[in-house]
JSON list of C-alpha atoms in Angstrom, two decimals:
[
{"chain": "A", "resi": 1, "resn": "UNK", "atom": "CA", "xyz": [-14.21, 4.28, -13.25]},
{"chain": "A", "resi": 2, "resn": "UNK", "atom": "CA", "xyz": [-10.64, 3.06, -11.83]},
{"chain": "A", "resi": 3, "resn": "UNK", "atom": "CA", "xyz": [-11.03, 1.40, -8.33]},
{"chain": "A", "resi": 4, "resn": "UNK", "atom": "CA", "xyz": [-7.38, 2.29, -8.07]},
{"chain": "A", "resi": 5, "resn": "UNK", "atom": "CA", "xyz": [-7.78, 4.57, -4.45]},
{"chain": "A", "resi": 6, "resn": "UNK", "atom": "CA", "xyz": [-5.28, 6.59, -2.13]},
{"chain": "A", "resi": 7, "resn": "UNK", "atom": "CA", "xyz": [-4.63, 7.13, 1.69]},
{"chain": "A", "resi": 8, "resn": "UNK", "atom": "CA", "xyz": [-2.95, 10.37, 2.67]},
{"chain": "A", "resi": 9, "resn": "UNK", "atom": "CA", "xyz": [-0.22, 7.90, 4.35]},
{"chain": "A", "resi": 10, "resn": "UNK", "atom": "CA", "xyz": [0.46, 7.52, 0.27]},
{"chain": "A", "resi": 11, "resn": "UNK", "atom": "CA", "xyz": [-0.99, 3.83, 0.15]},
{"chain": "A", "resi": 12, "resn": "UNK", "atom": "CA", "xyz": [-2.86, 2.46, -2.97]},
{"chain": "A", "resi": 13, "resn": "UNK", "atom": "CA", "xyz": [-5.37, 0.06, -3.12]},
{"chain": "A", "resi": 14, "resn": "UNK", "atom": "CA", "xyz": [-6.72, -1.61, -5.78]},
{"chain": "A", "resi": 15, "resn": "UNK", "atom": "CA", "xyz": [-10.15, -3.85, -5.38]},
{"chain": "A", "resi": 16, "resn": "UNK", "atom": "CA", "xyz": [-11.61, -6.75, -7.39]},
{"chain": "A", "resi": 17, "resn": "UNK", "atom": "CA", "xyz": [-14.67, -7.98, -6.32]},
{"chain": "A", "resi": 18, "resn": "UNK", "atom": "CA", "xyz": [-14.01, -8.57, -2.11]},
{"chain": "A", "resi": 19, "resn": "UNK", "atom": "CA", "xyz": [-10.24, -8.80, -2.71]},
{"chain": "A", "resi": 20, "resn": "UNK", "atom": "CA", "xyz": [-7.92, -5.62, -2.19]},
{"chain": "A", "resi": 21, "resn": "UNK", "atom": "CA", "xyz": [-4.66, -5.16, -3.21]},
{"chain": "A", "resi": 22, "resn": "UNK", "atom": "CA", "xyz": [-2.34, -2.60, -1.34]},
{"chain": "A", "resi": 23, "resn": "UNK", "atom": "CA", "xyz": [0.84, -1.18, -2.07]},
{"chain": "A", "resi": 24, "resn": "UNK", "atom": "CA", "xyz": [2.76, 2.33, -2.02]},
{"chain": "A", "resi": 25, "resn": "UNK", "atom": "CA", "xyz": [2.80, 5.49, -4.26]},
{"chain": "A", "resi": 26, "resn": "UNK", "atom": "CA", "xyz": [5.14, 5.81, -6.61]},
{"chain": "A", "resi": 27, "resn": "UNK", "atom": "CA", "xyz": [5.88, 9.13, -4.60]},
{"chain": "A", "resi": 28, "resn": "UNK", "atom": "CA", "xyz": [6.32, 6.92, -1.40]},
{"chain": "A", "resi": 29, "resn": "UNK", "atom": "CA", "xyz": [8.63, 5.10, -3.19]},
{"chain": "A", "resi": 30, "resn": "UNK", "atom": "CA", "xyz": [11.00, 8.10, -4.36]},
{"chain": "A", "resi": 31, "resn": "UNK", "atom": "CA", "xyz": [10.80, 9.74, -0.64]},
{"chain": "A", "resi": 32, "resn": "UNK", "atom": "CA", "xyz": [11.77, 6.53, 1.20]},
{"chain": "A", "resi": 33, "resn": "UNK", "atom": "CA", "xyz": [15.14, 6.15, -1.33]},
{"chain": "A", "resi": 34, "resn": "UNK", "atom": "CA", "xyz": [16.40, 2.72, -2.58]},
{"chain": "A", "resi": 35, "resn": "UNK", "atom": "CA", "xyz": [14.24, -0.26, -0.63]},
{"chain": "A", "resi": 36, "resn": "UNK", "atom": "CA", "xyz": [16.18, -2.85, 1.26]},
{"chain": "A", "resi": 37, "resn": "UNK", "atom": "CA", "xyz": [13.84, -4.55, 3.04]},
{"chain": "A", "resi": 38, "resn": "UNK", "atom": "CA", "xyz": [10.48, -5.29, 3.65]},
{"chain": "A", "resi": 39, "resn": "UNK", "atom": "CA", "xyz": [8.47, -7.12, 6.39]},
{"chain": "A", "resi": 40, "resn": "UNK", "atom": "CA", "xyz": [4.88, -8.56, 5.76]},
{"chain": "A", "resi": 41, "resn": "UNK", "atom": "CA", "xyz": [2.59, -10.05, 7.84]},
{"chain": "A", "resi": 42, "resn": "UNK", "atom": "CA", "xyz": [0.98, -13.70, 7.97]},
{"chain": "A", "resi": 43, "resn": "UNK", "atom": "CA", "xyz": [-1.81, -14.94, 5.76]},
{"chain": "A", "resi": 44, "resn": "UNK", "atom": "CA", "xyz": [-4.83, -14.69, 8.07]},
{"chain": "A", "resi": 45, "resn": "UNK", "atom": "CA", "xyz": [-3.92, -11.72, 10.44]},
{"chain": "A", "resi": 46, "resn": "UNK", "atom": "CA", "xyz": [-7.19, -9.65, 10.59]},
{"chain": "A", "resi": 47, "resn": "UNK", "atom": "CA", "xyz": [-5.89, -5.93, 10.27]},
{"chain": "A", "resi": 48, "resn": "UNK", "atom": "CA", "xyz": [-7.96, -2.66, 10.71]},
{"chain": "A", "resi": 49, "resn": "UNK", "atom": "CA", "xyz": [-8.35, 0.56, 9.01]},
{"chain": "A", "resi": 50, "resn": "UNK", "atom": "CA", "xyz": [-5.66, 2.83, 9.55]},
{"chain": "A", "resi": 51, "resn": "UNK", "atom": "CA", "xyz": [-3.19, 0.02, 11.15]},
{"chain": "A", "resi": 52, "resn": "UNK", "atom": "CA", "xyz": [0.13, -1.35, 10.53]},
{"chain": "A", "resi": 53, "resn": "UNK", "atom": "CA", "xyz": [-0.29, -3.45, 8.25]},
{"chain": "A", "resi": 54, "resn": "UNK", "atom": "CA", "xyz": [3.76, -3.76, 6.91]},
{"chain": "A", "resi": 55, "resn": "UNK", "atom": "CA", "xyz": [7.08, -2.31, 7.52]},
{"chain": "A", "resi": 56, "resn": "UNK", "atom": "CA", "xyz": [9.40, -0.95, 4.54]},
{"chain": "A", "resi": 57, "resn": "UNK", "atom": "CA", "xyz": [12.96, -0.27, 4.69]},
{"chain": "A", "resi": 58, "resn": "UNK", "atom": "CA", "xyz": [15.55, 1.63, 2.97]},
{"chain": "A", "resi": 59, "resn": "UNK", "atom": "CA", "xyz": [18.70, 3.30, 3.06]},
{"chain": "A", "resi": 60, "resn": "UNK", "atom": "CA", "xyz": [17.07, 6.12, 4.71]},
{"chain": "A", "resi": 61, "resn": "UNK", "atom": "CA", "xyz": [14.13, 5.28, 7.08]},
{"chain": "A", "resi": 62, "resn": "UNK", "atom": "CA", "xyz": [11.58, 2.12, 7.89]},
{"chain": "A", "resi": 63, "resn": "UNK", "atom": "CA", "xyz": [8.19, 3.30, 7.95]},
{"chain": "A", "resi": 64, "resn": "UNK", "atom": "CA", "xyz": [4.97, 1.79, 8.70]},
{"chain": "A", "resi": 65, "resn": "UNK", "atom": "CA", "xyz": [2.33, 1.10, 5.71]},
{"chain": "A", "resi": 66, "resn": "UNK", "atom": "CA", "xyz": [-0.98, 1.46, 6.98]},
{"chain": "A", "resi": 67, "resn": "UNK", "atom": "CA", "xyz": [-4.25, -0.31, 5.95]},
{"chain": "A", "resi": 68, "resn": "UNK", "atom": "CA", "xyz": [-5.97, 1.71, 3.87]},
{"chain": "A", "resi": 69, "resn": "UNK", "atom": "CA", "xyz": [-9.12, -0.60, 4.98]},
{"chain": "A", "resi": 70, "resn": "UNK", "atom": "CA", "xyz": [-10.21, -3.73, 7.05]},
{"chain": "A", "resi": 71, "resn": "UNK", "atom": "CA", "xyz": [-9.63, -7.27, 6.21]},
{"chain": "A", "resi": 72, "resn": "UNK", "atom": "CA", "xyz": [-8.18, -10.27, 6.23]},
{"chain": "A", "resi": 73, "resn": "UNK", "atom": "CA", "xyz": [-4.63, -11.08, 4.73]},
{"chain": "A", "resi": 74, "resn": "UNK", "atom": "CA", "xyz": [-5.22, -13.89, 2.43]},
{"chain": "A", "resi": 75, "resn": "UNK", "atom": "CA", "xyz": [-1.83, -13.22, -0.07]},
{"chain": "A", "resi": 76, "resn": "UNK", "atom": "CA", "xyz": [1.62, -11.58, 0.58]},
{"chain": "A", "resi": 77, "resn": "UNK", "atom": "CA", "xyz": [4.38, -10.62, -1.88]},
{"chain": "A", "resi": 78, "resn": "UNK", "atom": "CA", "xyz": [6.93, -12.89, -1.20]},
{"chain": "A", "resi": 79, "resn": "UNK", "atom": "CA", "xyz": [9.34, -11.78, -4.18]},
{"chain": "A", "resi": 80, "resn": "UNK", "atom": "CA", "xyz": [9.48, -8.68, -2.03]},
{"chain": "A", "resi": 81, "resn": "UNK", "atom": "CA", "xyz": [11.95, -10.83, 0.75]},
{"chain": "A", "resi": 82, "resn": "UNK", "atom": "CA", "xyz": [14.58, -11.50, -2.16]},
{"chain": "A", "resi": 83, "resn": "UNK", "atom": "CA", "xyz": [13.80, -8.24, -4.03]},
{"chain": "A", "resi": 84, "resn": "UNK", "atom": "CA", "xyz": [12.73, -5.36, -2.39]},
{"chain": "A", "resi": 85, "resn": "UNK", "atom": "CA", "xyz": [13.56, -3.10, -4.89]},
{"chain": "A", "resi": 86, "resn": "UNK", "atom": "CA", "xyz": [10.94, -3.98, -6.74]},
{"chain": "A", "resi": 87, "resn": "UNK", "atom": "CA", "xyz": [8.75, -1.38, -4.42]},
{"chain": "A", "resi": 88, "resn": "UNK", "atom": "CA", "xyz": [11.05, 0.95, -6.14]},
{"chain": "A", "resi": 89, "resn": "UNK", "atom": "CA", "xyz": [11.04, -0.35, -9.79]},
{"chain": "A", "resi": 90, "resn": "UNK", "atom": "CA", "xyz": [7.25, -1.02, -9.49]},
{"chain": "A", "resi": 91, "resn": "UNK", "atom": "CA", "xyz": [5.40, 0.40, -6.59]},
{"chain": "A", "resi": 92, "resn": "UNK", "atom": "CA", "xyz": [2.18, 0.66, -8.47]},
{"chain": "A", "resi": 93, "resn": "UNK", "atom": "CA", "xyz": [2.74, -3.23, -9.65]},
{"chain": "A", "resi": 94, "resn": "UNK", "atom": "CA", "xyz": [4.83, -5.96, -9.32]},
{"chain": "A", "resi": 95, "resn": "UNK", "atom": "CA", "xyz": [5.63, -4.04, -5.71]},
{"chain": "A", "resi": 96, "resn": "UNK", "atom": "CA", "xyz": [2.66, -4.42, -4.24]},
{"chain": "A", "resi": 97, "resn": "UNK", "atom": "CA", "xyz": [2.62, -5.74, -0.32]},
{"chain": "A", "resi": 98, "resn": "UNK", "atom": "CA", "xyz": [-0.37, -7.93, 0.38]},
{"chain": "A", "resi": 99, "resn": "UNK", "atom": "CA", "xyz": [-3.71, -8.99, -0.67]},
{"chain": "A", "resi": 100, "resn": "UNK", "atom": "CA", "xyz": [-6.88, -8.47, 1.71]},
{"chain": "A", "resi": 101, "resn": "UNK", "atom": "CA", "xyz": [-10.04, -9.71, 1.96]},
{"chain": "A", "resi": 102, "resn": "UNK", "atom": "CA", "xyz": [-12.02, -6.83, 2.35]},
{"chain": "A", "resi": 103, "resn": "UNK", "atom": "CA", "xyz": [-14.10, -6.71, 5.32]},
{"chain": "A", "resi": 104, "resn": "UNK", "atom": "CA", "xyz": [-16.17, -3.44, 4.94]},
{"chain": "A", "resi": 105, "resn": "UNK", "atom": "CA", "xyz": [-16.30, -1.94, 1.65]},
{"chain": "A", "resi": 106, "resn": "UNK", "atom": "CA", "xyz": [-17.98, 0.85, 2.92]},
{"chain": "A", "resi": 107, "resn": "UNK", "atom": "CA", "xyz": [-14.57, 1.84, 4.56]},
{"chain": "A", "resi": 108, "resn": "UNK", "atom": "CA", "xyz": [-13.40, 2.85, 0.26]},
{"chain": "A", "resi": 109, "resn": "UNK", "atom": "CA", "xyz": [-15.58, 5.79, -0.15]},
{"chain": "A", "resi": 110, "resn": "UNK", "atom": "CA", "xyz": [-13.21, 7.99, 2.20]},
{"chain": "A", "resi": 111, "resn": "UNK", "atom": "CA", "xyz": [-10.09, 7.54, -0.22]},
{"chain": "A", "resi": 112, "resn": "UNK", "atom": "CA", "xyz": [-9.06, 9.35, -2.56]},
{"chain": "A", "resi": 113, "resn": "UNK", "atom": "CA", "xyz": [-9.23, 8.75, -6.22]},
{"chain": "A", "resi": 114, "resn": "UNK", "atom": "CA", "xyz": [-6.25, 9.45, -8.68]},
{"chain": "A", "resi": 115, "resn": "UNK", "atom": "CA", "xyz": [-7.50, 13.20, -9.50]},
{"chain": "A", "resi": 116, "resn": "UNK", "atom": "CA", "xyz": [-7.58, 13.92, -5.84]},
{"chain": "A", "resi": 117, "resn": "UNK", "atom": "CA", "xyz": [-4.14, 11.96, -4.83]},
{"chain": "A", "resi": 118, "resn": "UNK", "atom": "CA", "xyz": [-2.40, 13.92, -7.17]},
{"chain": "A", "resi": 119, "resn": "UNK", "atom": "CA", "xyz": [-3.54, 17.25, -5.75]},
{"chain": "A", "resi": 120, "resn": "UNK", "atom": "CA", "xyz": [-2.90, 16.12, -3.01]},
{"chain": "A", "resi": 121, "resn": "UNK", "atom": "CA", "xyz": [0.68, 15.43, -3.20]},
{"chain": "A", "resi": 122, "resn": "UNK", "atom": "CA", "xyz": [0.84, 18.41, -5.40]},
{"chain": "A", "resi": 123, "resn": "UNK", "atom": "CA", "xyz": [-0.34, 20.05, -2.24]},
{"chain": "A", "resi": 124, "resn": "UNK", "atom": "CA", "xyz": [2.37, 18.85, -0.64]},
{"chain": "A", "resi": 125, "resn": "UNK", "atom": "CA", "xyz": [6.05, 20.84, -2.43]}
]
């Protein structure tokens, strides 16, 4: 079973063990347009469920990620400051935004899993 899970705000998070790692959809990615920035918060900020958690940029619009659950920040993508594009060229990997420590696990079971993210944007058009 993947523990790769989806907000309707189009964030991903994937968990190992405590430690969550959350990014944006590939269909995030090709709705926001070419990324030129992104702006990441501390190591250490506690963030809640449904909160900004980041800000991404592009040519288009800046738009809030959320967290899809509560934590702790204990890692950031740095390479993102000198290559945001990489949210483009990788959303689902090398683009990912920060790392939490997860607070609540409990908070997971109302995401959705692949099968029901992609009906869900489906959904969407």
């Amino acid at each position: 079973m993947s523990t790769l899970r989806y907000t309707e705000e189009h964030e991903w998070i994937r968990v190992e063990g405590d430690t969550a790692t959350i990014g944006i959809s590939a269909y995030a990615q090709e709705q926001l347009g070419d990324v030129v920035f992104v702006d990441l918060p501390q190591p250490g900020k506690k963030v809640e469920k449904g909160k900004e958690v980041a800000v991404v940029e592009s040519v288009k619009a800046a738009s809030e990620v959320y967290a899809p659950v509560s934590g702790e920040v204990v890692a950031v993508n740095s390479d993102l400051a000198t290559e945001p594009a990489r949210v483009n060229s990788d959303p689902m990997g090398n683009g990912w935004f920060v790392k939490l420590k997860l607070s609540n696990k409990a908070e997971l079971d109302g995401l959705m899993d692949q099968a029901a993210y992609d009906a869900y944007v489906k959904g969407l058009h």
